[in-house]
Coordinates of C-alpha atoms in Angstrom, one line a residue:
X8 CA -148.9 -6.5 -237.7
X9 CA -150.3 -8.1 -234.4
X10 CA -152.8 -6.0 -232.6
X11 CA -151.7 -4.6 -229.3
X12 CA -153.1 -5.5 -226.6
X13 CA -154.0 -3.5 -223.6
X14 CA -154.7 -3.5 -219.9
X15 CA -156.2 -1.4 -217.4
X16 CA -155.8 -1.1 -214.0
X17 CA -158.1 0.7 -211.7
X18 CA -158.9 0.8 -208.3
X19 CA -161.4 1.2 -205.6
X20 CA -161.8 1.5 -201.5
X21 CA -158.9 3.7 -200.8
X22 CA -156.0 5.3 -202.8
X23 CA -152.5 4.3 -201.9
X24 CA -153.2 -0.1 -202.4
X25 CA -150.2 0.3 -204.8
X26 CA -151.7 0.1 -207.9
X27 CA -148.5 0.9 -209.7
X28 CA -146.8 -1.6 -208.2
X29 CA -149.0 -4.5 -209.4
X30 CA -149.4 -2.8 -212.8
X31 CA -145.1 -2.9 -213.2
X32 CA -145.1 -6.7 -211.7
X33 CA -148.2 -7.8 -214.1
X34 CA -145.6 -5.8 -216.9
X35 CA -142.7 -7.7 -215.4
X36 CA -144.1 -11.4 -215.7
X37 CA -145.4 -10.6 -219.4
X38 CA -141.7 -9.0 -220.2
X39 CA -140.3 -12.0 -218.7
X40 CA -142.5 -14.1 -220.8
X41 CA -141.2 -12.4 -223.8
X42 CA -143.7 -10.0 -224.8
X43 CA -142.8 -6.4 -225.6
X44 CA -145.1 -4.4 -222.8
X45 CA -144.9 -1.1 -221.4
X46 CA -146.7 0.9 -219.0
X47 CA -148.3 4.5 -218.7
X48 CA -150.0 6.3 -216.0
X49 CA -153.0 8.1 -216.5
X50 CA -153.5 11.5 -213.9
X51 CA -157.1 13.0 -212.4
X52 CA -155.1 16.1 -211.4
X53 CA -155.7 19.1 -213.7
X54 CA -152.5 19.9 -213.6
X55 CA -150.3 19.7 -216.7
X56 CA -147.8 17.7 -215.1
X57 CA -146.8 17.5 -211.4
X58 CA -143.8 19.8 -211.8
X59 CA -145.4 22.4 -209.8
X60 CA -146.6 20.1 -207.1
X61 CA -145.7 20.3 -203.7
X62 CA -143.6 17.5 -202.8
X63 CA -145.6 17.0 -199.7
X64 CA -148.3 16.5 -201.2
X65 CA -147.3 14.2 -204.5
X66 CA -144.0 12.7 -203.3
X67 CA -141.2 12.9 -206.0
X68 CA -141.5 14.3 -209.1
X69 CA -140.2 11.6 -212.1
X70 CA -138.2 12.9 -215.0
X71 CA -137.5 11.1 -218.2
X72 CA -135.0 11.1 -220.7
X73 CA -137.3 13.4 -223.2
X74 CA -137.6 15.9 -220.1
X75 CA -141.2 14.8 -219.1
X76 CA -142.0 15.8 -215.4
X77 CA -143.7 13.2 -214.7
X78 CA -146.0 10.7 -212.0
X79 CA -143.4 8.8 -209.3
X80 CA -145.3 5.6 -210.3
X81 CA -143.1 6.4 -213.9
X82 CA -140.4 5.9 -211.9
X83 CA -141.4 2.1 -210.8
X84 CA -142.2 1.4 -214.3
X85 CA -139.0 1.8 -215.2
X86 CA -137.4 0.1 -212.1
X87 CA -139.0 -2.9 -213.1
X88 CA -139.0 -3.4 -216.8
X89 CA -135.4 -1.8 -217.0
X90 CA -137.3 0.4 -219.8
X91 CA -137.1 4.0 -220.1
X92 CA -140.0 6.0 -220.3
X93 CA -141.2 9.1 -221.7
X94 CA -143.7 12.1 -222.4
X95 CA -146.3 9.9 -223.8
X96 CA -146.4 7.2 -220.7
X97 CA -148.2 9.9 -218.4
X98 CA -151.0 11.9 -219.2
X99 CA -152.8 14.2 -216.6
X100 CA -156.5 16.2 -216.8
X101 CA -154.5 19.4 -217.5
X102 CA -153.0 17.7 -220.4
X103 CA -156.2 16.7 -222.0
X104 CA -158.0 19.6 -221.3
X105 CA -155.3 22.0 -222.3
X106 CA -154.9 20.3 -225.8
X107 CA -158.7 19.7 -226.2
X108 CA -159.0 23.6 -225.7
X109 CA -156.2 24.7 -228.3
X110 CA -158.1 22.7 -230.9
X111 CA -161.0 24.3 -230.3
X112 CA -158.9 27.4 -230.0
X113 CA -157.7 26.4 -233.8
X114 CA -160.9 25.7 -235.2
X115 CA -160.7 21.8 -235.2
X116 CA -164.3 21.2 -234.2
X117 CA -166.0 23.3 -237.0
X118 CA -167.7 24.9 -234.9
X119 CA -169.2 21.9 -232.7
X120 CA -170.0 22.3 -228.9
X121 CA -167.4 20.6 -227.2
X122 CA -168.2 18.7 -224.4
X123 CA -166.9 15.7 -222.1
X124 CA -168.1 13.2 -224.4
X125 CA -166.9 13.2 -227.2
X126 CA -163.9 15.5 -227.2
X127 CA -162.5 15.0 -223.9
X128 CA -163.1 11.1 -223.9
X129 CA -161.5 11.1 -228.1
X130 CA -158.6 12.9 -226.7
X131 CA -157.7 10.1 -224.1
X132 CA -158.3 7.2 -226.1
X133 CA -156.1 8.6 -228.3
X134 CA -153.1 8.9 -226.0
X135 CA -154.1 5.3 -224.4
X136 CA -153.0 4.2 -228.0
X137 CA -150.6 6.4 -228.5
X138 CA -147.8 3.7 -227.5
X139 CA -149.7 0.5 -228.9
X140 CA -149.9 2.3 -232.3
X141 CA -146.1 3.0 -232.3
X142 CA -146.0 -0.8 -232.9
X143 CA -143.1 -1.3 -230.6
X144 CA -144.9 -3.0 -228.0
X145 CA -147.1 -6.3 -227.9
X146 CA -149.0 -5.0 -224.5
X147 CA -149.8 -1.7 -223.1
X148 CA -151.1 -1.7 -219.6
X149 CA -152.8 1.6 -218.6
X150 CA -153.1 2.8 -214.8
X151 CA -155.8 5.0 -214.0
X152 CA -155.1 7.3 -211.0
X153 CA -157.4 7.8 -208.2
X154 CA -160.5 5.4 -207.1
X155 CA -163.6 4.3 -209.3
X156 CA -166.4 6.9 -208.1
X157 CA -164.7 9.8 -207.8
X158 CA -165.6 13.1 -209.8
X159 CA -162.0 13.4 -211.1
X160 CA -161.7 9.8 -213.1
X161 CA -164.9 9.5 -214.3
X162 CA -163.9 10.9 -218.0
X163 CA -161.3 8.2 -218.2
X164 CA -163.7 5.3 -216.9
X165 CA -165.5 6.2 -219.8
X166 CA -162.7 6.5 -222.0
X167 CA -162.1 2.6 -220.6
X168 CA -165.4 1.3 -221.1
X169 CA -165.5 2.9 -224.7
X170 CA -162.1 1.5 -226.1
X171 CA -162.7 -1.5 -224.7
X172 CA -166.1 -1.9 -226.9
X173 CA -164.3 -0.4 -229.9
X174 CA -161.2 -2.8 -229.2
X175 CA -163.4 -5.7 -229.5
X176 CA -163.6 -9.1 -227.2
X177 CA -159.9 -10.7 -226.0
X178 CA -158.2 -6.8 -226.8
X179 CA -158.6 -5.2 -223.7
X180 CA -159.5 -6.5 -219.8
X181 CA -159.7 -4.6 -216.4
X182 CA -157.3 -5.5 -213.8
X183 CA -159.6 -3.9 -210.6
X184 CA -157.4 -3.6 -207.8
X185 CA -160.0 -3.1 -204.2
X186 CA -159.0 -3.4 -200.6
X187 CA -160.2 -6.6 -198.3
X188 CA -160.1 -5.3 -194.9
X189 CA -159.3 -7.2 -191.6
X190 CA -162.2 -5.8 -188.9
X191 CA -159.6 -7.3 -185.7
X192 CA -163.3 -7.4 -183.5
X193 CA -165.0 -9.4 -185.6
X194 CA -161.4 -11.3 -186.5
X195 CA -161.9 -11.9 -189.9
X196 CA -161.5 -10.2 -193.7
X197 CA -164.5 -8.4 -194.7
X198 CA -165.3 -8.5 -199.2
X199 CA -168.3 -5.7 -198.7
X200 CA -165.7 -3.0 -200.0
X201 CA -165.2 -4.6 -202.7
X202 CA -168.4 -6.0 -203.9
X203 CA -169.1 -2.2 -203.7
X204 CA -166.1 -1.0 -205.3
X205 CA -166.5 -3.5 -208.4
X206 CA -170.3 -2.4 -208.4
X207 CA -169.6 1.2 -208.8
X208 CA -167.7 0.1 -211.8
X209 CA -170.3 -1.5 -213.0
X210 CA -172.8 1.2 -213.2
X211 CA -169.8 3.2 -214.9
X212 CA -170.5 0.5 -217.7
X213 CA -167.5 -1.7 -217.0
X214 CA -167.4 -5.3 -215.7
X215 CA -163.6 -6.2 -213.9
X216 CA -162.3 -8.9 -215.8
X217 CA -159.7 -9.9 -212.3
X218 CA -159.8 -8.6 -209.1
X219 CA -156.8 -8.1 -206.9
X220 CA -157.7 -8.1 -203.5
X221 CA -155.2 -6.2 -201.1
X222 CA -154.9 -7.9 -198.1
X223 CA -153.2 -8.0 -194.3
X224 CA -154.0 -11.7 -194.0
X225 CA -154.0 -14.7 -196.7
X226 CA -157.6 -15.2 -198.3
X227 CA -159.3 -18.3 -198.0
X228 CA -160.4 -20.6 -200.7
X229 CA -164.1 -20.0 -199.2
X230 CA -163.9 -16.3 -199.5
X231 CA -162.5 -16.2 -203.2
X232 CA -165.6 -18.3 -204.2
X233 CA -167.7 -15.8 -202.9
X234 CA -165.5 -12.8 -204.3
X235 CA -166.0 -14.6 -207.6
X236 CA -169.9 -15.2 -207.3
X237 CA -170.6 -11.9 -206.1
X238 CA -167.6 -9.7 -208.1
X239 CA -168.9 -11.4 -211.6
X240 CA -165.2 -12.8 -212.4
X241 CA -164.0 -16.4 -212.5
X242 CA -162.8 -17.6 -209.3
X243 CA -158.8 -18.0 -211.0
X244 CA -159.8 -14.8 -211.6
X245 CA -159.4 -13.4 -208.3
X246 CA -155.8 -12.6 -206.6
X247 CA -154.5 -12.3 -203.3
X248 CA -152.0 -9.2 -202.9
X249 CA -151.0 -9.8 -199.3
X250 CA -148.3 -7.6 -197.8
X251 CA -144.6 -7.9 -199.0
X252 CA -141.0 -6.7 -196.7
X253 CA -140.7 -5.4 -200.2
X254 CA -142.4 -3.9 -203.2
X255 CA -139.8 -6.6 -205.2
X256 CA -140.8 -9.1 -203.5
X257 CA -144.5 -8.6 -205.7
X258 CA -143.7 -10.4 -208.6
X259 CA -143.1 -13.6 -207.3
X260 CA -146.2 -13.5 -205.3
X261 CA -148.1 -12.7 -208.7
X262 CA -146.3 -14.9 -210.5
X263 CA -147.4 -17.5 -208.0
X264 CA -151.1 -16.0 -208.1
X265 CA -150.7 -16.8 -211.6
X266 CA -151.8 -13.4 -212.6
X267 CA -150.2 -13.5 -215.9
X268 CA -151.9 -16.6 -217.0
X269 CA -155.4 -15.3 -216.1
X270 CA -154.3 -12.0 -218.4
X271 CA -153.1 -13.8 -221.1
X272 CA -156.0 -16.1 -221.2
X273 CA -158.3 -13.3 -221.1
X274 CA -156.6 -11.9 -224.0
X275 CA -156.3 -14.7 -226.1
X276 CA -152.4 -14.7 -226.1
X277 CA -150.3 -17.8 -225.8
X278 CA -148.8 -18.1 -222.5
X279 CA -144.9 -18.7 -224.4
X280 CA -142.4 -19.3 -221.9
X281 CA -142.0 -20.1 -218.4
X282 CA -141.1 -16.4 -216.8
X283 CA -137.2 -16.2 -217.1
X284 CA -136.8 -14.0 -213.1
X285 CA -133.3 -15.3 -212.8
X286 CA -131.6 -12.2 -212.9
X287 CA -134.7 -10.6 -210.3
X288 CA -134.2 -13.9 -208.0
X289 CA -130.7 -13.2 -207.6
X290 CA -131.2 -9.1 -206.8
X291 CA -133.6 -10.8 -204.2
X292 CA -131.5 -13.3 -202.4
X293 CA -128.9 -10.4 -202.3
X294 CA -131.3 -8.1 -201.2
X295 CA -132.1 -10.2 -198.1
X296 CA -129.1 -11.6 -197.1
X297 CA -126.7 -8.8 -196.8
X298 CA -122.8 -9.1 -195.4
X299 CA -123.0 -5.7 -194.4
X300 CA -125.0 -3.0 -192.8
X301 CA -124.4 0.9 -193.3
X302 CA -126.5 4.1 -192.1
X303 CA -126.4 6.7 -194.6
X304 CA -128.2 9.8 -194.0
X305 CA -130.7 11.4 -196.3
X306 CA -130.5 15.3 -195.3
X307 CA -133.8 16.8 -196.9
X308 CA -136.3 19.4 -196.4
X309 CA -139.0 16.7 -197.0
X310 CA -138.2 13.9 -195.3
X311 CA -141.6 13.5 -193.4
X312 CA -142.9 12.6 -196.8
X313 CA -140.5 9.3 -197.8
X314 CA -142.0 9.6 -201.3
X315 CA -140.6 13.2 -201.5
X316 CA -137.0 11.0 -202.6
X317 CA -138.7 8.1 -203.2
X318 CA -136.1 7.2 -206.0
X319 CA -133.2 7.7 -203.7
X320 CA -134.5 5.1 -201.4
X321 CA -134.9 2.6 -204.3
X322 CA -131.9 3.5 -205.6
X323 CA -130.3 2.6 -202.4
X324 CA -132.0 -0.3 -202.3
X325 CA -130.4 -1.6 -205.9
X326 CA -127.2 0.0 -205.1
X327 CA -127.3 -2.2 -201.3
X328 CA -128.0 -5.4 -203.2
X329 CA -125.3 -4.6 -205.9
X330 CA -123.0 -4.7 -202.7
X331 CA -124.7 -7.1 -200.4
X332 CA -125.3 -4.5 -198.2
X333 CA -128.3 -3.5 -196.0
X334 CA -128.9 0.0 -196.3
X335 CA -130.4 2.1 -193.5
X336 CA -131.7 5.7 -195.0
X337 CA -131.6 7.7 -191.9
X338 CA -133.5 10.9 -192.5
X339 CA -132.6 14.0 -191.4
X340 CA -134.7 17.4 -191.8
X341 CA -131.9 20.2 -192.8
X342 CA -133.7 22.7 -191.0
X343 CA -133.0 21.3 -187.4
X344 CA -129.2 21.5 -188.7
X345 CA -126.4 23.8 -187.2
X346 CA -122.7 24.1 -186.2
X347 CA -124.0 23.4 -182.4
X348 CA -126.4 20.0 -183.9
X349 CA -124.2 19.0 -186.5
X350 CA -122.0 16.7 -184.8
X351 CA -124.7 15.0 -182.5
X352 CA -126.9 14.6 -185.3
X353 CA -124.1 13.3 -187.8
X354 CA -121.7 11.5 -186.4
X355 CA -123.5 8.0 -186.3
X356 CA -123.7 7.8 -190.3
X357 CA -121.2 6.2 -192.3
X358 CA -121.9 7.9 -195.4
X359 CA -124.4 11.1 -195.9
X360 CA -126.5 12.5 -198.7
X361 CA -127.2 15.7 -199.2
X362 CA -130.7 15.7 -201.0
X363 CA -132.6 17.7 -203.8
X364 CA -134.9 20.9 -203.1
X365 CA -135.9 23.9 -203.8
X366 CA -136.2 27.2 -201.9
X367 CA -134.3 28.6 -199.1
X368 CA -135.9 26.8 -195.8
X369 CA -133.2 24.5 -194.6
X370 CA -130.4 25.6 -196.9
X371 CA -127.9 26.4 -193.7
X372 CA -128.2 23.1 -192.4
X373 CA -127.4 21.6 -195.6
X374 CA -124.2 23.4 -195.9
X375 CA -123.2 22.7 -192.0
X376 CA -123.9 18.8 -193.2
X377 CA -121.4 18.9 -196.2
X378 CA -118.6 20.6 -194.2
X379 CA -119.3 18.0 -191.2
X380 CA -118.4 15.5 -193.9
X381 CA -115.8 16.9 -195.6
X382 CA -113.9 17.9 -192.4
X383 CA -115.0 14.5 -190.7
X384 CA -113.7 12.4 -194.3
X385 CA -117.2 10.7 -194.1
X386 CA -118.3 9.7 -197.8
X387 CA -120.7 11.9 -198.8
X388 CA -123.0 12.3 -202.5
X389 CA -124.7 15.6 -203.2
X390 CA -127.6 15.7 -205.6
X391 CA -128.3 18.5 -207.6
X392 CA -129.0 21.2 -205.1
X393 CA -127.1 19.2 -202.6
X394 CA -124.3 19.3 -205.3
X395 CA -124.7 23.4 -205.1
X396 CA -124.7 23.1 -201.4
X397 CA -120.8 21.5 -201.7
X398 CA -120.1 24.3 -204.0
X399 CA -121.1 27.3 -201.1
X400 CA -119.5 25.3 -198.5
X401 CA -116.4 25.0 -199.9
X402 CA -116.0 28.7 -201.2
X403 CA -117.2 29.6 -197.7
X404 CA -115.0 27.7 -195.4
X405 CA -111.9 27.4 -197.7
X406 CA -112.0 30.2 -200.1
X407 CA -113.2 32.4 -196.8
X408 CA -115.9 34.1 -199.1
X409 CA -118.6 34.3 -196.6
X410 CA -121.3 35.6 -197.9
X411 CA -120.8 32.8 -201.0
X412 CA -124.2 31.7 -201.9
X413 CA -127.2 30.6 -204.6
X414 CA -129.0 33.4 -206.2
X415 CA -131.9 31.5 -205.7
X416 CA -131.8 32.0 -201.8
X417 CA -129.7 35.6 -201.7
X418 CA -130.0 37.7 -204.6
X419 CA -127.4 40.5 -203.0
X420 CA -124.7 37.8 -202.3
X421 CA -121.4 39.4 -203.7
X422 CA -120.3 35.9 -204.6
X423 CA -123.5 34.4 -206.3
X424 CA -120.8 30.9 -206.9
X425 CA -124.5 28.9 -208.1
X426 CA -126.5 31.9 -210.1
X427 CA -129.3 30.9 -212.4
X428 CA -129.1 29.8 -215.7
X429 CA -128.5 32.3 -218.3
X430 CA -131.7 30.9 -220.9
X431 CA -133.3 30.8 -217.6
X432 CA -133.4 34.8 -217.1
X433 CA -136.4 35.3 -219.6
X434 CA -138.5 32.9 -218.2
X435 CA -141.5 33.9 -216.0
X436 CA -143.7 30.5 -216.5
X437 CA -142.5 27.5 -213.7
X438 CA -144.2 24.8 -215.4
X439 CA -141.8 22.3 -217.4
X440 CA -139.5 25.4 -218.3
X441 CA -136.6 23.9 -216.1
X442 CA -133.4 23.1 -217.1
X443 CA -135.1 19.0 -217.8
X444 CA -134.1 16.0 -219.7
X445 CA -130.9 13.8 -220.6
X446 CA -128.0 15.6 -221.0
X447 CA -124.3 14.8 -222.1
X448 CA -121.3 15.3 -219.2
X449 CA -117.4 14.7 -220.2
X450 CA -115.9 12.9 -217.5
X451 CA -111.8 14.1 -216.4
X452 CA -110.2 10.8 -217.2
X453 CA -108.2 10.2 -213.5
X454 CA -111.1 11.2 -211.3
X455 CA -113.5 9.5 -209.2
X456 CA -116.2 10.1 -211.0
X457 CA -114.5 8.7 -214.4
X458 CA -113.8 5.6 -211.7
X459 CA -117.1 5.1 -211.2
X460 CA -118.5 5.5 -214.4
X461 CA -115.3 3.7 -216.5
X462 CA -115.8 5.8 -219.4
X463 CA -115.6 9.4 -221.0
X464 CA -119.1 10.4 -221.9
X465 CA -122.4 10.0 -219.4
X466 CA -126.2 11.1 -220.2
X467 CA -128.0 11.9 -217.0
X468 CA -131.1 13.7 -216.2
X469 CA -131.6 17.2 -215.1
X470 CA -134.1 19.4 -213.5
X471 CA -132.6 22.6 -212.3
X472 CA -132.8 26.4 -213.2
X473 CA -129.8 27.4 -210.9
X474 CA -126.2 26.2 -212.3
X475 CA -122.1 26.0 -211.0
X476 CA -121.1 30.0 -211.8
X477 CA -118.1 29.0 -213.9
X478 CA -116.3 32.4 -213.2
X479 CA -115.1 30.6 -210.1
X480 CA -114.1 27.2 -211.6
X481 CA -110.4 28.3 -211.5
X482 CA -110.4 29.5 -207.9
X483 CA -112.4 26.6 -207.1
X484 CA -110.1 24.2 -208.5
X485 CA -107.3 25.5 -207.6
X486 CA -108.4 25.3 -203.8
X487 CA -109.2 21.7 -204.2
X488 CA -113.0 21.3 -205.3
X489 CA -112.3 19.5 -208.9
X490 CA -114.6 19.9 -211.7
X491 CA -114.4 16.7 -213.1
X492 CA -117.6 16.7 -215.2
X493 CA -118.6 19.0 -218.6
X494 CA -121.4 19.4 -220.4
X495 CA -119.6 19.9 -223.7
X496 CA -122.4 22.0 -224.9
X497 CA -122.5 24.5 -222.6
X498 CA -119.5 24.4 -220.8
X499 CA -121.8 23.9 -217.7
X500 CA -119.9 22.0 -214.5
X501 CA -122.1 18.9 -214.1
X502 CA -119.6 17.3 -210.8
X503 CA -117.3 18.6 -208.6
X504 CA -115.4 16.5 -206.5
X505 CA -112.4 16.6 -203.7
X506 CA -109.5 14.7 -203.7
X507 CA -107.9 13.0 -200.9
X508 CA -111.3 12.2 -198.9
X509 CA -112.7 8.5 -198.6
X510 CA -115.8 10.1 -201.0
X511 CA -116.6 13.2 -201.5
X512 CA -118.8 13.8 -204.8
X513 CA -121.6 16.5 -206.1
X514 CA -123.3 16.5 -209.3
X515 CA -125.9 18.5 -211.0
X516 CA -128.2 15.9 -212.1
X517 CA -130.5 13.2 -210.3
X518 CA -128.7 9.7 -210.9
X519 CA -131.3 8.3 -209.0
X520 CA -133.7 8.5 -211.8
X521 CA -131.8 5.8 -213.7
X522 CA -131.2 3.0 -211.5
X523 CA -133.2 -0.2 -212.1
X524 CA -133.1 -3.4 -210.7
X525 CA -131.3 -5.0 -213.6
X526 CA -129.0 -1.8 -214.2
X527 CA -128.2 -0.2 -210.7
X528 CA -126.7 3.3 -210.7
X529 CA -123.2 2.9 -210.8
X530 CA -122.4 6.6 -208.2
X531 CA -124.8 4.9 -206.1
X532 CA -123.3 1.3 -206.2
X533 CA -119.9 3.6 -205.7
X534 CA -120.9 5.6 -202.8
X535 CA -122.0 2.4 -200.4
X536 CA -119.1 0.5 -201.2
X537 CA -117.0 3.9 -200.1
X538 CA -119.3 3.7 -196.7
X539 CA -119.1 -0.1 -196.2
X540 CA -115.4 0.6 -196.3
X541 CA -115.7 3.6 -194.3
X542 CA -117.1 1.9 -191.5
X543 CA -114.7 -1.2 -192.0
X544 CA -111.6 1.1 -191.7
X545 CA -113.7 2.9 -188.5
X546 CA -114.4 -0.1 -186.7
X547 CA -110.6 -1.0 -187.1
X548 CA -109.4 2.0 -185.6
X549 CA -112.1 1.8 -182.9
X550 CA -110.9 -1.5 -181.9
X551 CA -107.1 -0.6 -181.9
X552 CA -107.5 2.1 -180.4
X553 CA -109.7 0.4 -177.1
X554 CA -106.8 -2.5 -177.2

C-alpha cells in the first residue's frame, strides 16, 4: 500500500484569508488529477464541537451524514470535492482534551503525568491520521484553525512539526497561507507581515514549504523574489491568491498558480493528468452568464452574520447556475416582521425562504412571512424551523386555532401542533444530543416533493429536538397542508406541502447541507425555477394589465 500523503495548511496575519477555501481548491486540482484526497479541519476552540456556538459568533453550524456538528469550512469541503464528510474530518481542543482526560480517567497512562507534550500532541497526530490510515485516500490535507502565534494552536503546530519529522522527507509539506497588504499612502504591497508571519513559524520549529500570499492587487515578479529569499521557499514556491467575484472562481486561479504542481513536486508524486475542470468550467460559465435574475428572501434571525446560513447562500448559488439564473438572497431579520410590515417588506421578492433558528426572538415575523406567501401564491421553502413555522401558520389562520404554536417558544399553548421529540424529553445535556444525522423520508408518489426528487425514498440531514405533532396530521391534511414526506421509522412528518400554490414547501431537515457543485440540491434547483417562473407569469400580467 502507497503511503498517504499529507498536507497542512496554516495561516498567519489575520484570521478570515480563507484558508478553507484554498485548502478545498488545492483538494480539488489533486481530485481532478486523479488522486483520492480529502480534507479535515482541525479546531483551537475547546469546545467539543460548535453545536452550542452562537451563530453570531461561528456562522453556520455543518452537519454530516454520521450526525457530526461540525466546522462550516466542512461544508466547503464538501462543495468542492462532491465528497461527504464525517466525524473524523473535524477535530476541536474540547475533543482532544476531553478524550485525553477519559484515558487518564481509565488508567491508560499507568500512572504517568500527563502533560501537553506528549499526550495532548499523541492524541492529534493520531486523528491527523486517522483518515490516511483508513487507506481510502492517496492525500489528506489538514487545516489548522486560527493564526500561527496564538496561545490556542500552538499544541497542534507542534503536532505539525512532529509528524512531519516522523513522516519523513517528500510525506508531508506546509501550505502557509499570510496576508500581503496594500498600504494606499505609500501605494504599494507591503511582504513585512509575512516575513513575520512565516518567522513565527519558524521558531515553532516548522519551515513553510509554499506560501500563499493573499492579495488586493497582482504581485510582481520583483516582490515574489524577495518573498522567496526572505520566506526560505523556492520562488515557484510562492502564490498569488488575489481576490475572486467568487470563492469558485479559486481553482482556476490556483490551478494557473500552478499550486498543485509545486505540491506534488514537494511530495514526490507524479503530476498524472492534466486537471479534468470540465464539469467546474461549465458550473462557471453558467454561473456568470445568467438568463434570468430572481430576488428570493432569506427571513432569519441572523442575517447580519451571512455565515449564519452560509450553506443556503451556496446552495443558492449551485441551484442559480443549475437554472442559469442570478440569484439575489435578500435578507430579511424576522424580528422587524409584522401584519402592518409584511407587505412593504415582502412584496418585491419572487420567492421567499423561511430560515433555520432556534429560540423564540423573531418567531411572529416568521409566521406573518409564510402566510404573506401563502396568501400572496409567492413560492416559498421553509427549512426546518421555517418548515414548523408553515405548520403554526396554517393551523392558525385556517384551522383558526390561535394560540397554535411550538413548545419550544410557549409551553402552555393548548395546541402545541410542533412539540418536542419524545426521546428528546430525558435529555438535559445540549451538546450533540439533537435530533442529527442522515435520515430516511418516504415521498407521497403525486406530490411536489416526489416531483422534485423523482423517486420514493430520500436521506437528508437533520438537527432538530422539536418535531410535526402527528395528532394533527389528519386535521391538517384535511384542511389542505399535505404531509407528503415519512420517516418510515418513526412515523415522524419530514414535509408538508399545499396544493394549488405556484410553491409552497416545508421540510424538517436542512437540504442545503447536501448541495455541491457537481450534485446541486434538487428542492433548491426546484424552488428557483418555481420563482423564475413566478416572476415570468408576474411580469406578464403586469404588462397586460398596463396595456
Amino acid at each position: 500500500m502507497n503511503q498517504t500523503k499529507y498536507i497542512f495548511v496554516t495561516g498567519g496575519v489575520t484570521s478570515s484569508l480563507g484558508k478553507g477555501i484554498i485548502a478545498a481548491s488545492l483538494a480539488k486540482l489533486l481530485q481532478a488529477r486523479g488522486y483520492r484526497t480529502t480534507i479535515q479541519k482541525f479546531d483551537p476552540y475547546i469546545n467539543v464541537d460548535p453545536g452550542t456556538l452562537n451563530p453570531y459568533e461561528h456562522g453556520e453550524c455543518f452537519v454530516t451524514d454520521d450526525g457530526a456538528e461540525t466546522d462550516l469550512d466542512l461544508g466547503h469541503y464538501e462543495r468542492f470535492l462532491n465528497v461527504p464528510t464525517s466525524q473524523s474530518n473535524n477535530v476541536t481542543t474540547g475533543r482532544v482534551y476531553l478524550s485525553v482526560i477519559e484515558k487518564e480517567r481509565r488508567g491508560e497512562f499507568l500512572g504517568k503525568t500527563v502533560q501537553v507534550v506528549p499526550h495532548i500532541t499523541n492524541e492529534i497526530k493520531e486523528r491527523m491520521q486517522l483518515l490516511g490510515n483508513s487507506g481510502d485516500y492517496d492525500i489528506v490535507i489538514t487545516e489548522i484553525g486560527g493564526t500561527v502565534g496564538d496561545i490556542e494552536s500552538l499544541p497542534y503546530i507542534e503536532s505539525v512539526r512532529q509528524l512531519i519529522w516522523e513522516l519523513g522527507e517528500g510525506n508531508g509539506i506546509v501550505v502557509h497561507l499570510t496576508l500581503v497588504p496594500f498600504l494606499a499612502a505609500a501605494g504599494e504591497l507591503k511582504t513585512k507581515p509575512t516575513q513575520h508571519s512565516v518567522k513565527t513559524l519558524m521558531e515553532s520549529g516548522i519551515k513553510a514549504d509554499i506560501l500563499v500570499c493573499r492579495t488586493e492587487h497582482e504581485i510582481s515578479d520583483e516582490l515574489r523574489q524577495k518573498l522567496a529569499l526572505f520566506c526560505n521557499v523556492k520562488r515557484e514556491a510562492v502564490i498569488q491568491s488575489i481576490d475572486a467575484s467568487t470563492i469558485y472562481e479559486v481553482p482556476n486561479l490556483m490551478l494557473e498558480e500552478g499550486l498543485d504542481i509545486v505540491a506534488l513536486e514537494k511530495l514526490n508524486l507524479p503530476k498524472k493528468n492534466t486537471p479534468d475542470l470540465k464539469n467546474w468550467n461549465v458550473f462557471l460559465h453558467r454561473l456568470k452568464n445568467p438568463k434570468h435574475v430572481v430576488n428570493i428572501g432569506l427571513i432569519g434571525k441572523y442575517v447580519e452574520l451571512q455565515d449564519s446560513y452560509k450553506s443556503i447562500l451556496e446552495a443558492f448559488i449551485h441551484a442559480g447556475a443549475a437554472n442559469e439564473t442570478k440569484v439575489n438572497v435578500v435578507s430579511v431579520h424576522s424580528e422587524y416582521i409584522d401584519s402592518a410590515t409584511a407587505h412593504e417588506k415582502l412584496r418585491d421578492l419572487d420567492g421567499i425562504v423561511v430560515a433555520p433558528g432556534f429560540g423564540g426572538r423573531g418567531i411572529e415575523g416568521k409566521v406573518e412571512t409564510v402566510k404573506y406567501a401563502r396568501e400572496n401564491n409567492i413560492p416559498f421553502l421553509g427549512i426546518c424551523l421555517g418548515m414548523q413555522m408553515a405548520v403554526i401558520e396554517f393551523a392558525r389562520n385556517v384551522l383558526g386555532y390561535a394560540d397554535a404554536n411550538s413548545t419550544e417558544m410557549d409551553s402552555g399553548t393548548s395546541h402545541a401542533v410542533i412539540d418536542l421529540m419524545e426521546e428528546q424529553k430525558t435529555i438535559t445535556e445540549k451538546g450533540g444530543t439533537m435530533r442529527l444525522g442522515s435520515w430516511k423520508c418516504d415521498l407521497t408518489e403525486g406530490s411536489l416533493a416526489y416531483s422534485i426528487y423523482n423517486q420514493p425514498q430520500i436521506q437528508e440531514r437533520h438537527r432538530h429536538r422539536y418535531e410535526y405533532n402527528g395528532d394533527y396530521a389528519d386535521e391538517l391534511e384535511k384542511a389542505g397542508l399535505i404531509s407528503s414526506g415519512i420517516n418510515p421509522d418513526t412515523g415522524l412528518v419530514e414535509i408538508v406541502e399545499i396544493k394549488n400554490h405556484p410553491f409552497f414547501i416545508g421540510v424538517q431537515y436542512h437540504p442545503e447541507y447536501k448541495s455541491t457543485v457537481a450534485s446541486p440540491h434538487p428542492l433548491f434547483v426546484g424552488f428557483v425555477a418555481a420563482t423564475v417562473d413566478a416572476k415570468r407569469t408576474k411580469t406578464a400580467e403586469t404588462q397586460e394589465n398596463n396595456q
